[in-house]
Phi, psi and omega in degrees: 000139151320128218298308192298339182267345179283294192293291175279028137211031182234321199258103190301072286272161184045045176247003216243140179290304192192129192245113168252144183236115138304108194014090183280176193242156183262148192315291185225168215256345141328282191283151216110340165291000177230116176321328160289352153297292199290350171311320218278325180270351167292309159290024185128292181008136184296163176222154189271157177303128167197161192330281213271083177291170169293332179287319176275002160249002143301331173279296183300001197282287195341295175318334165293129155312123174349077173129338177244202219232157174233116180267092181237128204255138156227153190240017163234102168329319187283325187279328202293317171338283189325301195302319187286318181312322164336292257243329208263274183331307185299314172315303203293328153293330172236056204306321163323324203281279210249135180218153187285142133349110189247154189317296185335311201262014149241066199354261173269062185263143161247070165259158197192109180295129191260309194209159170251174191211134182068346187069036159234331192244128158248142180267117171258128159289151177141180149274143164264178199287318196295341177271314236297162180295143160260177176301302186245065157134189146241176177251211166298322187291334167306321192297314210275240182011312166276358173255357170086021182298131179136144143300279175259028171307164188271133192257028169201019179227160197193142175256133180225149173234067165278110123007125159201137196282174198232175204264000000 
């Protein structure tokens, strides 16, 4: 099923804790280099198809429970761009629902704001506390990451977006 018709009609609102998207794969390995697109979908704008659309992350805010979060790690800078002008569009139409993370409120995160977007999404380079490696193992996308998979993905860096639904 498609994540957003998935979500707003199998899964029942304010039921969901913490939403994680793990390297979601990007619509095209591009687009988001120009600053003026993403301007144009941070503001209202169209956006090209790709899983976590403005519909599909409205559908996951809607699903959080009051205080919780949506986490999205990327090892591609253009798209983690893309998500946030998404992330932007959605905030600025559903200004109740959803608000980013400010460095302050993520206590001893070695996450480090690389930009902001609109003065509403901040995008952190870094791992979040919830990815760091464990005693046993990783997971796949760790493994896909380390082998440099990807053109363009970054081969020592991760994006990170965090989401909170608001009370």
């Amino acid at each position: 099923s498609e994540c957003g018709d998935f979500l707003s009609h199998r899964v029942r609102n304010a039921s969901v804790s913490t939403i994680y998207a793990n390297h979601p794969e990007p619509p095209t390995q591009t687009y988001g280099n120009d600053q003026r697109d993403l301007r144009r979908i941070a503001t209202g704008g169209d956006e090209p198809p790709h899983m976590l659309n403005s519909a599909a992350i409205t559908a996951m805010a809607k699903c959080l429970q009051p205080g919780g979060r949506i986490v999205i790690v990327s090892d591609n800078r253009v798209y983690a761009r893309l998500l946030a002008a998404t992330l932007c569009k959605v905030v600025q139409s559903e200004s109740r629902l959803l608000r980013s993370l400010r460095p302050k409120e993520l206590g001893k995160s070695s996450l480090r704001r690389l930009e902001t977007f609109e003065g509403i999404i901040d995008l952190y380079e870094g791992i979040p506390a919830t990815h760091q490696k464990s005693k046993g193992g990783n997971s796949y996308f760790d493994r896909l990451w380390q082998t440099g998979a990807g053109t363009h993905a970054e081969k020592h860096t991760r994006f990170t977006l965090i989401m909170q639904r608001k009370d």
